[in-house]
Coordinates of C-alpha atoms and ligand atoms in Angstrom, one line a residue:
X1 CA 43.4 -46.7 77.0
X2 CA 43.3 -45.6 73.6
X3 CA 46.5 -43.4 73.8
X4 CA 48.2 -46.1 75.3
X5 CA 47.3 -48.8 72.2
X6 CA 48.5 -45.7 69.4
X7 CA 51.7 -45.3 71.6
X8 CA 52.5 -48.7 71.4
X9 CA 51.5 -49.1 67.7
X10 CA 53.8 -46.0 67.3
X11 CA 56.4 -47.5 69.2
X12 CA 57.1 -50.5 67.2
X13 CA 56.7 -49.1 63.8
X14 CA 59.7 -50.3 62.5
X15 CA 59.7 -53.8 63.7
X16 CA 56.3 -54.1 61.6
X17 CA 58.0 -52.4 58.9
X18 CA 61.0 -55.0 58.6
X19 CA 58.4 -57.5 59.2
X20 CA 56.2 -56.8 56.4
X21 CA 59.2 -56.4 53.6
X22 CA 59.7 -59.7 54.3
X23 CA 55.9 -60.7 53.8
X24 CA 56.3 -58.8 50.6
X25 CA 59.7 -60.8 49.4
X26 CA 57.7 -63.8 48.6
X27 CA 57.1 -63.3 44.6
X28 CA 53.8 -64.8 44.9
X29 CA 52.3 -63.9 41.3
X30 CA 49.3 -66.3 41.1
X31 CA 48.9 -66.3 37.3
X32 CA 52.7 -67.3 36.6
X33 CA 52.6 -71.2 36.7
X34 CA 56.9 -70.8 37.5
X35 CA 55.9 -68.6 40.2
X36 CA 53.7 -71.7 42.0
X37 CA 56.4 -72.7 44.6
X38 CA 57.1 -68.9 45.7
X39 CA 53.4 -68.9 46.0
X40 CA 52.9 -72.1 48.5
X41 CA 56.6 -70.9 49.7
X42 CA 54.5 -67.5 50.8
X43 CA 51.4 -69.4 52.4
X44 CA 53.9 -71.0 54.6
X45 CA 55.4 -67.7 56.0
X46 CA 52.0 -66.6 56.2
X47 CA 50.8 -69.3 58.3
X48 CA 54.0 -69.3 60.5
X49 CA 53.0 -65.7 60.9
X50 CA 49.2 -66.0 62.1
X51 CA 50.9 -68.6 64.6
X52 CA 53.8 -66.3 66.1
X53 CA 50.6 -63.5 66.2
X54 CA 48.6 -65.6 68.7
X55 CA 45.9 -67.1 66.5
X56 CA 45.2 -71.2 66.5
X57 CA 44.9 -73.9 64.1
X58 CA 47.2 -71.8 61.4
X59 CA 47.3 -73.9 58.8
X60 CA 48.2 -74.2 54.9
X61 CA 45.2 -75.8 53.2
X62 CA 45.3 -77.1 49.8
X63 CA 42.8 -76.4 47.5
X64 CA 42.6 -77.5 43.5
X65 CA 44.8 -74.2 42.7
X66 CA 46.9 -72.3 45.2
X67 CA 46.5 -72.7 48.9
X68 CA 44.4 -71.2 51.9
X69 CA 45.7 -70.1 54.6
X70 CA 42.9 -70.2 57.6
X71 CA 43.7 -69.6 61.3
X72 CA 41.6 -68.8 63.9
X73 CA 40.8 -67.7 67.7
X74 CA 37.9 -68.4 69.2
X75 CA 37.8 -67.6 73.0
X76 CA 36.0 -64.5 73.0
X77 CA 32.7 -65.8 73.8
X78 CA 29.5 -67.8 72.2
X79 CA 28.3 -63.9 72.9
X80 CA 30.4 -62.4 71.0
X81 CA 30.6 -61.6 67.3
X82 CA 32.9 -64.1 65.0
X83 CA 34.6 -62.0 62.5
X84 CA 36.0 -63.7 59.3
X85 CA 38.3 -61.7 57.7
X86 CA 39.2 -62.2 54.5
X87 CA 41.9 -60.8 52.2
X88 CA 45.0 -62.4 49.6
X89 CA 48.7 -63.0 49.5
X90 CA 48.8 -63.5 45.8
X91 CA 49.7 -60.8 43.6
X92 CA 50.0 -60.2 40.0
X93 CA 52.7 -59.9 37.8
X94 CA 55.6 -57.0 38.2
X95 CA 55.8 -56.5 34.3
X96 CA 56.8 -54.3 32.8
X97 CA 60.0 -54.4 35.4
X98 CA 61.9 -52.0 33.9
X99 CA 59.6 -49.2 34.9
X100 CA 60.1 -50.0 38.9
X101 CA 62.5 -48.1 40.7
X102 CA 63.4 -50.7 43.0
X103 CA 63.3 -54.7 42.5
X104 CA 59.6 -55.3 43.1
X105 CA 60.3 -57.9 45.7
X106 CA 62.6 -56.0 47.7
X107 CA 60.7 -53.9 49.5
X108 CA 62.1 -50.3 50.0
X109 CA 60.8 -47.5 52.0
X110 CA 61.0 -43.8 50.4
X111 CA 59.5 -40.8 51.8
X112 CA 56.1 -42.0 53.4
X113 CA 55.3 -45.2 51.4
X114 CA 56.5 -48.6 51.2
X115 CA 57.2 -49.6 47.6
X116 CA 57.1 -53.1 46.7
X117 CA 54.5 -55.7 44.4
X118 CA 51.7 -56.7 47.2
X119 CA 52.6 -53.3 49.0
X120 CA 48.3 -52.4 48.7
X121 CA 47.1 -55.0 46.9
X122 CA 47.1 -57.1 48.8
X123 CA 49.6 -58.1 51.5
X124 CA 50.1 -55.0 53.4
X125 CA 46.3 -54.5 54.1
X126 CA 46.0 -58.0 55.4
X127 CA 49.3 -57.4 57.3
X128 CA 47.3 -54.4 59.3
X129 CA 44.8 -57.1 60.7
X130 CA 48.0 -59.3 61.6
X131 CA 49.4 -56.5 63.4
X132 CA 46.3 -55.2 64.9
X133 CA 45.7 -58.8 66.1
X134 CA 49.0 -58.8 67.7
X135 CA 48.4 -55.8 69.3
X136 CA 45.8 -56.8 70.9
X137 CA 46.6 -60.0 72.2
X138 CA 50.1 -58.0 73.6
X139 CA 48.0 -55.5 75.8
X140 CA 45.2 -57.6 76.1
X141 CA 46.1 -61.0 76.5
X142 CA 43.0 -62.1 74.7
X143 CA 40.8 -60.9 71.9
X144 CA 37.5 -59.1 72.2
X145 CA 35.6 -61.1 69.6
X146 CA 36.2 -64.4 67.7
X147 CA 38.3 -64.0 64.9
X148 CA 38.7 -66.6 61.3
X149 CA 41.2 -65.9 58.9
X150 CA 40.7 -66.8 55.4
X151 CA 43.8 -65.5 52.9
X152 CA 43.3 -67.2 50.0
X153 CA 46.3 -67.2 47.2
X154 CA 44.2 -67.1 44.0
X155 CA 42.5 -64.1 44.2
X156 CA 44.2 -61.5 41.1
X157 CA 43.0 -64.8 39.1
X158 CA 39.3 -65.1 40.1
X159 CA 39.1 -66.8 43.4
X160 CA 38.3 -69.7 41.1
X161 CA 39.1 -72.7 43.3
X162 CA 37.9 -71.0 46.6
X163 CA 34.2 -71.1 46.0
X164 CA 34.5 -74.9 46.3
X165 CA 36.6 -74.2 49.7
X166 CA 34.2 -72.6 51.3
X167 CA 31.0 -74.7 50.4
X168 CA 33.0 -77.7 52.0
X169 CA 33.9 -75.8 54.8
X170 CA 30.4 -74.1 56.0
X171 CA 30.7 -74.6 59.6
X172 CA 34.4 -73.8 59.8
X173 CA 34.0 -70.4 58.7
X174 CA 30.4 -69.4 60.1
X175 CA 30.7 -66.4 61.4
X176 CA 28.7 -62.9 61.7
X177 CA 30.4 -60.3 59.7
X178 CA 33.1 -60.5 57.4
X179 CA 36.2 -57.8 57.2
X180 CA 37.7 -57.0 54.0
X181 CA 41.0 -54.6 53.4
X182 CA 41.6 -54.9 49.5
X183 CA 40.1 -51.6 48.5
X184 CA 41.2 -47.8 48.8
X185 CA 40.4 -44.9 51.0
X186 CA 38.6 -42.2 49.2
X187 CA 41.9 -39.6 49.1
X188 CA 45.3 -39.2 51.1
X189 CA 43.5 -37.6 54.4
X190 CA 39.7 -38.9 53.7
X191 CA 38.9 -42.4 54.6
X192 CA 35.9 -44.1 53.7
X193 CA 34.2 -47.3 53.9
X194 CA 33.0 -49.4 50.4
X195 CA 29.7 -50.4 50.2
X196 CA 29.9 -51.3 46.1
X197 CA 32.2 -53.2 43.8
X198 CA 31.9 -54.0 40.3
X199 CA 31.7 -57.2 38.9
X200 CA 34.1 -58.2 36.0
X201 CA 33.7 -60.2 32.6
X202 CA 36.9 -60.9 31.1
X203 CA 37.3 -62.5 27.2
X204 CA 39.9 -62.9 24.9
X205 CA 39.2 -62.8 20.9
X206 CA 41.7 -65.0 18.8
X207 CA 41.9 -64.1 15.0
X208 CA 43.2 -66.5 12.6
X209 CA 44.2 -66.0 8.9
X210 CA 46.4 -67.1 6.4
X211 CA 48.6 -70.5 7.5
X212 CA 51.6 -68.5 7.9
X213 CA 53.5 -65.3 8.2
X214 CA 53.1 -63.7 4.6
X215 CA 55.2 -61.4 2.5
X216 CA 53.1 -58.2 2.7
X217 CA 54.3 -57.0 -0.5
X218 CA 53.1 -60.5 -2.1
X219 CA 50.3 -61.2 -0.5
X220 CA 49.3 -57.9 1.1
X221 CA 45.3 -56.7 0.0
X222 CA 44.5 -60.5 -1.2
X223 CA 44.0 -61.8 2.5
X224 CA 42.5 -60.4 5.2
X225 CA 44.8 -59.5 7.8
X226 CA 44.1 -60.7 11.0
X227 CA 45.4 -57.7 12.8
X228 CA 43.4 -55.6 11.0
X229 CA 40.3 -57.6 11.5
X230 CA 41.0 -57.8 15.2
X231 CA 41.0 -54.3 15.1
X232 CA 37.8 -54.1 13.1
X233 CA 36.2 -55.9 16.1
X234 CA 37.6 -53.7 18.7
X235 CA 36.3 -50.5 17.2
X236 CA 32.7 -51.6 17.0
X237 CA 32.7 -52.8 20.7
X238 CA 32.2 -48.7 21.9
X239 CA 30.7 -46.1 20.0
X240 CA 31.6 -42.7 19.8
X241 CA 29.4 -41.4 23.1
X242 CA 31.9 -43.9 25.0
X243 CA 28.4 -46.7 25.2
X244 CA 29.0 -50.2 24.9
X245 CA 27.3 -51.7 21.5
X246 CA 27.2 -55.0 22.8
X247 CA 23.1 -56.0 22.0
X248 CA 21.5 -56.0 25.2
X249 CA 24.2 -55.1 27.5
X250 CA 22.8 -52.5 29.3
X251 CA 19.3 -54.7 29.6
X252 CA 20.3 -55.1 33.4
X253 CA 21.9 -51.9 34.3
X254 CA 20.3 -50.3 37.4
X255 CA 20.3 -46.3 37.0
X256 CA 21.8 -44.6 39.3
X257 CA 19.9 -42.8 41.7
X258 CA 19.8 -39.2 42.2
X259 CA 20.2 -39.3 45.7
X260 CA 23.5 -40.8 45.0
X261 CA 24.7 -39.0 42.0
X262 CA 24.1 -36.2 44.4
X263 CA 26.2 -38.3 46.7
X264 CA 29.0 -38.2 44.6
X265 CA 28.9 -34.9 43.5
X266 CA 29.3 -33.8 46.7
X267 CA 33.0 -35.4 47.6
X268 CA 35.9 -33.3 46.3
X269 CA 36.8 -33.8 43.0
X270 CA 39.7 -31.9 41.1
X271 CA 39.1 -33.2 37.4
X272 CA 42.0 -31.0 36.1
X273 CA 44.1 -32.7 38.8
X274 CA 43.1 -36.0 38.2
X275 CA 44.1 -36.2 34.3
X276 CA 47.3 -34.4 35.0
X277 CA 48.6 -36.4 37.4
X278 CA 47.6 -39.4 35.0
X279 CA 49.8 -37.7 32.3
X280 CA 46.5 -37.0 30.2
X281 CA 45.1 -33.6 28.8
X282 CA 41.3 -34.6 29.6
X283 CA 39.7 -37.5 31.2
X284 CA 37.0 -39.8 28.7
X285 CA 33.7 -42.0 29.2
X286 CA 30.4 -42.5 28.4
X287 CA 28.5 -39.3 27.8
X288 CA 26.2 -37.9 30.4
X289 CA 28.3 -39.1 33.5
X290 CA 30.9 -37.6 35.9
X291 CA 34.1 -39.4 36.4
X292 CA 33.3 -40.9 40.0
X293 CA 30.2 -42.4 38.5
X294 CA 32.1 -43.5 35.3
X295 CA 34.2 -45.7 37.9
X296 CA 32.1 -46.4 40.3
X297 CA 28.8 -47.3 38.5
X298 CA 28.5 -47.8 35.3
X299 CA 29.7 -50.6 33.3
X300 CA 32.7 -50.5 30.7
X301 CA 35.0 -52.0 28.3
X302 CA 38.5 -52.3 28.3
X303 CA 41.1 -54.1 25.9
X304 CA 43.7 -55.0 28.7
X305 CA 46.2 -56.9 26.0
X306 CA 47.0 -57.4 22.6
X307 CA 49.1 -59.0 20.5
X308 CA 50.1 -60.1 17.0
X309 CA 52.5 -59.8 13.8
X310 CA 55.8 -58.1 14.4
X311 CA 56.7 -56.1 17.3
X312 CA 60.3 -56.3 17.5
X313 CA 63.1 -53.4 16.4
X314 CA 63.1 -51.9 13.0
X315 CA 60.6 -53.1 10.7
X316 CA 59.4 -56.1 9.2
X317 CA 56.5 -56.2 6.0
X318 CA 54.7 -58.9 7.2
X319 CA 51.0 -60.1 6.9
X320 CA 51.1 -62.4 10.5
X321 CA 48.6 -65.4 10.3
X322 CA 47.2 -64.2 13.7
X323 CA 45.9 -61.8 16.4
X324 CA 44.6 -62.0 19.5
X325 CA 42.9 -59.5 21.8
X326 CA 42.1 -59.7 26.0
X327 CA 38.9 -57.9 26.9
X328 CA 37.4 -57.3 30.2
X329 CA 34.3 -55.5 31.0
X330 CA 34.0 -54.1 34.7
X331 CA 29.9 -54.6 35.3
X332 CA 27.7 -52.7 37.9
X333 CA 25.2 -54.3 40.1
X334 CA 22.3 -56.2 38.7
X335 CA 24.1 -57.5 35.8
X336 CA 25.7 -61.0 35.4
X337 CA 29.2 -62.2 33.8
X338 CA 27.6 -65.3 32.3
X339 CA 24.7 -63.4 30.4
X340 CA 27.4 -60.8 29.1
X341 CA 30.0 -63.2 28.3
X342 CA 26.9 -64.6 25.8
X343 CA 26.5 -61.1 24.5
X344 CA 30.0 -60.7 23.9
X345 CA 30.3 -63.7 22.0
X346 CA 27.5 -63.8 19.8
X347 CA 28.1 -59.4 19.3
X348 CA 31.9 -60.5 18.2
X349 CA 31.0 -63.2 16.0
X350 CA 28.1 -61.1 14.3
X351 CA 30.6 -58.3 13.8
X352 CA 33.5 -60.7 12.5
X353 CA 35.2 -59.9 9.5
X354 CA 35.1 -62.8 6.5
X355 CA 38.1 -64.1 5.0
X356 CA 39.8 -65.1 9.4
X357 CA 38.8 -67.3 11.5
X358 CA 37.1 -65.7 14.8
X359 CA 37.2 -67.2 18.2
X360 CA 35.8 -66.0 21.8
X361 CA 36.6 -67.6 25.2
X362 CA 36.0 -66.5 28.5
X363 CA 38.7 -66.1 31.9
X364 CA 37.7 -65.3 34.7
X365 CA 34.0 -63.6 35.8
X366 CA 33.3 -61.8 39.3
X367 CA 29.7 -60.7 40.0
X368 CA 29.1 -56.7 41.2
X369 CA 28.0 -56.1 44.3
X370 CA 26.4 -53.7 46.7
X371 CA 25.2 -53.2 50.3
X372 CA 23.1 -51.2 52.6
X373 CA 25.2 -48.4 54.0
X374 CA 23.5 -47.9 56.8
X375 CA 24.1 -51.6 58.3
X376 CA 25.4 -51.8 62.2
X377 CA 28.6 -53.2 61.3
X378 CA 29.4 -50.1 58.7
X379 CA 28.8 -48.3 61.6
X380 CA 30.7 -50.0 63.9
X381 CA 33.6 -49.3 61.0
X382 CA 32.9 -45.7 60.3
X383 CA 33.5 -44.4 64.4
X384 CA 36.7 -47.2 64.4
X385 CA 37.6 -45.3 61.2
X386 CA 36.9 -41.6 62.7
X387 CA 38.9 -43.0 66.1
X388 CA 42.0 -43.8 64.1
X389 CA 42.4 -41.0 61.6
X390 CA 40.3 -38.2 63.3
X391 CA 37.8 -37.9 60.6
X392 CA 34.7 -38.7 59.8
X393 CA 34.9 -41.6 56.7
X394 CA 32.9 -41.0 53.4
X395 CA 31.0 -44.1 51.7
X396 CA 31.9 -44.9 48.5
X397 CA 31.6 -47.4 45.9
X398 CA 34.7 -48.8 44.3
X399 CA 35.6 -49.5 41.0
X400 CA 37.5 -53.1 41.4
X401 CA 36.4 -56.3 41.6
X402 CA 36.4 -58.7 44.7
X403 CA 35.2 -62.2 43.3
X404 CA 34.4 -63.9 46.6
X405 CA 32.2 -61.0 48.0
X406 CA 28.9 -62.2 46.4
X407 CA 30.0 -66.2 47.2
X408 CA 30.3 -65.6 51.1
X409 CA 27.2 -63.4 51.7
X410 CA 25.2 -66.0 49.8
X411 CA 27.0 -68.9 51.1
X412 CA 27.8 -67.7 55.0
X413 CA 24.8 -65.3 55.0
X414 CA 27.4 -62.8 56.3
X415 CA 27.2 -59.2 55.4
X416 CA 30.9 -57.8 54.0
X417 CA 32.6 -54.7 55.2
X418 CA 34.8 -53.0 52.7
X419 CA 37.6 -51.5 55.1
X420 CA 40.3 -50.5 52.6
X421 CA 43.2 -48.5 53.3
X422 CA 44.7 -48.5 50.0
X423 CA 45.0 -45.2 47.6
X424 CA 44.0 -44.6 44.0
X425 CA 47.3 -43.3 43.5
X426 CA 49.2 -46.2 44.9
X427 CA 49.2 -47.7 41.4
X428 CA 48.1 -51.2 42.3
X429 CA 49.0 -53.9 39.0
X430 CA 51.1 -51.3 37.7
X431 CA 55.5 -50.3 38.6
X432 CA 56.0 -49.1 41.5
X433 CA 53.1 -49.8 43.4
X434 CA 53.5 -48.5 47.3
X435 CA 51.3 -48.4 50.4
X436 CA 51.3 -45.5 52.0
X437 CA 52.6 -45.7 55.9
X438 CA 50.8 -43.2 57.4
X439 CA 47.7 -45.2 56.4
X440 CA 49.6 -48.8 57.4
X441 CA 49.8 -47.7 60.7
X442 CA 46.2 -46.2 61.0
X443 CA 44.7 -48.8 59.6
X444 CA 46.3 -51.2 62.4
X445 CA 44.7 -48.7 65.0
X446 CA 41.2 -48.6 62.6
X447 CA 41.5 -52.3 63.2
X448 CA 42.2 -52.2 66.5
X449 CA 39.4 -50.2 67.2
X450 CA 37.0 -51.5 65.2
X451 CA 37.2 -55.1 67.2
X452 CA 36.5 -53.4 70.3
X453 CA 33.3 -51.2 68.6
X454 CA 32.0 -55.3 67.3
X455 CA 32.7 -56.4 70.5
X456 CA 29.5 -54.3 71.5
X457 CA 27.7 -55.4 69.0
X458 CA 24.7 -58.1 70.1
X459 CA 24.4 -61.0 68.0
X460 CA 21.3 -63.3 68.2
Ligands
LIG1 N1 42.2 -55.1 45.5 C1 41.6 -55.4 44.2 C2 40.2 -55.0 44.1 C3 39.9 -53.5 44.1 C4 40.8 -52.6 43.5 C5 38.8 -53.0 44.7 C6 40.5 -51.3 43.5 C7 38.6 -51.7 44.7 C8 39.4 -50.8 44.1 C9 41.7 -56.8 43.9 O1 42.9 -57.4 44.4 C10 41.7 -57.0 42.4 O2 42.6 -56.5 41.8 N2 40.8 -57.7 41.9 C11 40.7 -58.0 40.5 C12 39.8 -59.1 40.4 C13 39.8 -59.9 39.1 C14 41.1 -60.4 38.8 C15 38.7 -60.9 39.1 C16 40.3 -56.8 39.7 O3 39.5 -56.0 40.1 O4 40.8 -56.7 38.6
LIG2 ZN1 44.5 -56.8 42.8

C-alpha cells in the first residue's frame, strides 16, 4: 500500500514540479498595493487548482483586504476527523532583485531545490497538501477524513482582515484539528514538528527636524539632526548584554524551563557552522542563552528598515529634515503585542532627543504561541513524519510568527499542528529563496500519511 502511494508520488514528480512553477509565477506580494491584481489573479489559479484536485465548493472569497481562498470535501464521515488546513499564497517582496540568480517569479530548478519567491514560504508547502490531496483521491477515489481549506492571501502583512473572516464564518470552518505547513524542519535530514511560535510587535519611529534639507556646513551643530537623533533612540533600545531596555518588557516573559533548555541542548548544533555559513565571524544575543533558545524563546529587537538624508552616489553635506526607523520585536509566549507596543512608545518618547519632533505608530502585531507536545494529533504527525522520511521527527519551537494561530484555537477551539517542511537555510524574505525537493516530495507522502494516521483518530 504504502510503496505503491511513494511510487506513484515518485512517478509524477515532474508533472508536480511544472505544476507548481506555475503556482509560483503569480507575483502575489501582499504589501505592494500595484501588486493587488497579481494577487486576486493568484487566488483564482488557486481556486481553479483545489477544483481540478477533487475538493468542492472552491471558491475566491472577498474579504476587506486580499481574498480567501476556501474549498472543501466533506464525505469522509460525521465519524471522522474534519481537518482545516490552513496556509498562504501571498508573499513578500523580491527586493533587493538584483541579488537573485534567476527572475524570482520564474521558477527554476537547480541541483535539488526549487528557487523561486513563495518557493517555502508559502506556496510550495501548501502545494504539498494539494498534491497529497490529489493523490489520494487518484488511488483512493475518496478521502479518509474531511478536509477545509483556508489559504488566505494577507498573511506576510498580519492576517489582518482574516480574523473578521473567520468569526463570520464559525460553522463553515468547524473542524477538529488544524494543519499548518509555513514553518521549517529542524535540519536537511531531521524533521520535526512545531509546537511554539513567537509573536511579533512591529513599530516604526519617524523623526522630524528642521523644515527642509539643510546645508550642513551652514547649519550643521545648530540643529539637531534627525538622523542622528533616530540613531540616539536606536542605541538605547538594547544594552550591551544584548537585553531589551524597554521598562517592563520582560514583566511577562515566562523562563524557560530546564527540562527544555535541556531539550535544546540536546539537538545538534554546530555554532562554528552556523555563523560561517551566515558569512559572520561569531553569532550575538542576550547574555546567558544558547542560540536555539535566543531564536526560539526569548524575545528580541530588530530594526528591519531605515531611512533618511542622502543615500545616493558620491556625497552630499546635508542636514535632512527627517528619519524614520521600522522596528519589530519577535515576543515569546505570555507576552502581548498591545502591552509592548505601549512600552515601546512611552520608552521612545522618554528617550527622545529635544530639538526633533518624535513619532511612534504601530503595523502589524501577532501574539506567541505554544502547545502541548504530547497532544494525539502531534502524534498522529510525528509516525506520518517517521513514515515519510524514515526518521524519527524532533519537537521544536520556531522562531517566526504565524498571526492566525492564536485567532483559530480561540475562535474554532481547534488545536494547531505545525507540519513544516521548510529549511532555515532556504532563505525565506530574502534572494534566492528555494524549497528543497527532496523535502517537497516527502512532505506530499508526510501528508499523505498523516490523513490516514487522523483517520484513526476518534473524535467525540
Ligand atoms: N512562514 C513564516 C513564519 C515562520 C517562519 C515560522 C520561520 C517559523 C519559522 C510566515 O510566512 C511569516 O513570515 N510570518 C511573518 C508574520 C508577520 C508578517 C506578522 C513573520 O514571522 O515575520
Ligand atoms: Zn513569510
Amino acid at each position: 500500500m504504502v510503496s505503491e502511494t511513494f511510487g506513484y508520488i515518485d512517478s509524477n514528480r515532474s508533472r508536480y514540479l511544472e505544476e507548481l512553477k506555475v503556482f509560483l509565477s503569480y507575483p502575489s506580494i501582499s504589501t505592494l498595493s500595484e501588486h493587488r491584481e497579481d494577487v486576486l489573479a493568484c487566488a483564482e489559479y488557486l481556486k481553479e487548482h483545489c477544483k481540478k484536485v477533487g475538493l468542492e465548493n472552491s471558491s475566491v472569497i472577498p474579504t476587506g483586504g486580499h481574498p480567501v481562498v476556501y474549498a472543501d470535501w466533506l464525505h469522509a464521515g460525521k465519524d471522522k476527523p474534519t481537518v482545516l488546513i490552513y496556509g498562504h499564497y501571498d508573499v513578500q517582496p523580491v527586493d533587493p532583485l538584483e541579488l537573485w540568480t534567476s527572475p524570482p517569479f520564474q521558477a527554476t530548478v537547480r541541483g535539488d531545490n526549487i528557487y523561486a519567491r513563495g518557493a517555502a514560504d508559502d506556496k510550495g508547502q501548501v502545494f504539498i497538501h494539494l498534491k497529497a490531496i490529489e493523490t489520494y483521491f487518484e488511488l483512493n477515489k475518496s478521502l479518509p477524513v474531511n478536509i477545509k481549506l483556508l489559504i488566505e492571501g494577507e498573511e506576510e502583512i498580519g492576517s489582518e482582515n482574516l480574523e473578521l473572516f473567520i468569526k463570520e464564518r464559525l460553522e463553515m470552518l468547524k473542524s477538529d484539528v488544524c494543519v499548518i505547513s509555513d514553518t521549517a524542519m529542524y535540519s536537511r535530514d531531521i524533521p520535526a514538528l512545531g509546537y511554539a511560535l513567537r509573536g511579533l510587535c512591529y513599530m516604526q519611529i519617524d523623526v522630524i527636524g528642521p523644515n527642509r534639507d539643510l546645508h550642513s556646513g551652514q547649519f550643521g551643530g545648530a540643529v539637531e539632526n534627525p538622523i542622528n537623533a533616530l540613531a540616539s533612540i536606536i542605541s538605547k533600545l538594547k544594552d550591551e548584554k544584548g537585553r531589551i531596555s524597554i521598562d517592563g518588557f520582560y514583566d511577562d516573559v515566562l523562563p524557560l524551563s530546564d527540562k527544555e533548555r535541556d531539550n535544546f541542548a540536546r539537538l545538534p548544533f554546530d555554532e562554528k557552522k552556523y555563523a560561517e555559513e551566515l558569512g559572520v565571524d561569531a553569532t550575538s544575543g542576550e547574555e546567558g542563552y544558547s542560540t536555539l533558545e535566543r531564536i526560539w524563546a526569548r524575545p528580541t529587537l530588530d530594526c528591519n528598515g531605515i531611512h533618511g538624508g542622502f543615500t545616493g552616489e558620491g556625497a552630499k553635506t546635508v542636514l535632512p529634515s527627517k528619519a524614520s526607523a521600522k522596528v519589530s520585536m519577535r515576543l515569546v509566549p505570555n507576552q502581548d503585542p498591545d502591552k509592548i507596543a505601549k512600552l515601546f512608545t512611552d520608552y521612545v518618547y522618554k528617550i527622545a532627543p529635544k530639538g526633533v519632533k518624535v513619532s511612534v505608530s504601530g503595523h502589524h502585531h501577532s501574539e506567541p504561541w505554544i502547545s502541548p507536545v504530547e497532544s494525539k494529533w502531534n502524534q498522529a504527525a510525528a509516525r506520518a513524519l517517521k513514515g515519510a522520511f524514515g526518521k524519527e521527527p524532533v519537537f521544536i519551537r520556531e522562531g517566526g510568527s504565524i498571526p492566525i494561530v492564536t485567532v483559530i484555537e480561540k475562535l474554532l477551539y481547534v488545536p494547531v499542528v505545525l507540519l513544516g517542511f521548510g529549511l532555515p537555510d532556504e532563505n525565506a524574505h530574502s534572494p534566492d529563496e528555494n524549497l528543497n525537493l527532496n523535502n517537497f516530495f516527502n512532505g506530499i507522502k508526510t501528508v499523505y500519511l498523516f490523513y490516514n494516521e487522523l483517520a484513526n483518530i476518534k473524535i467525540n
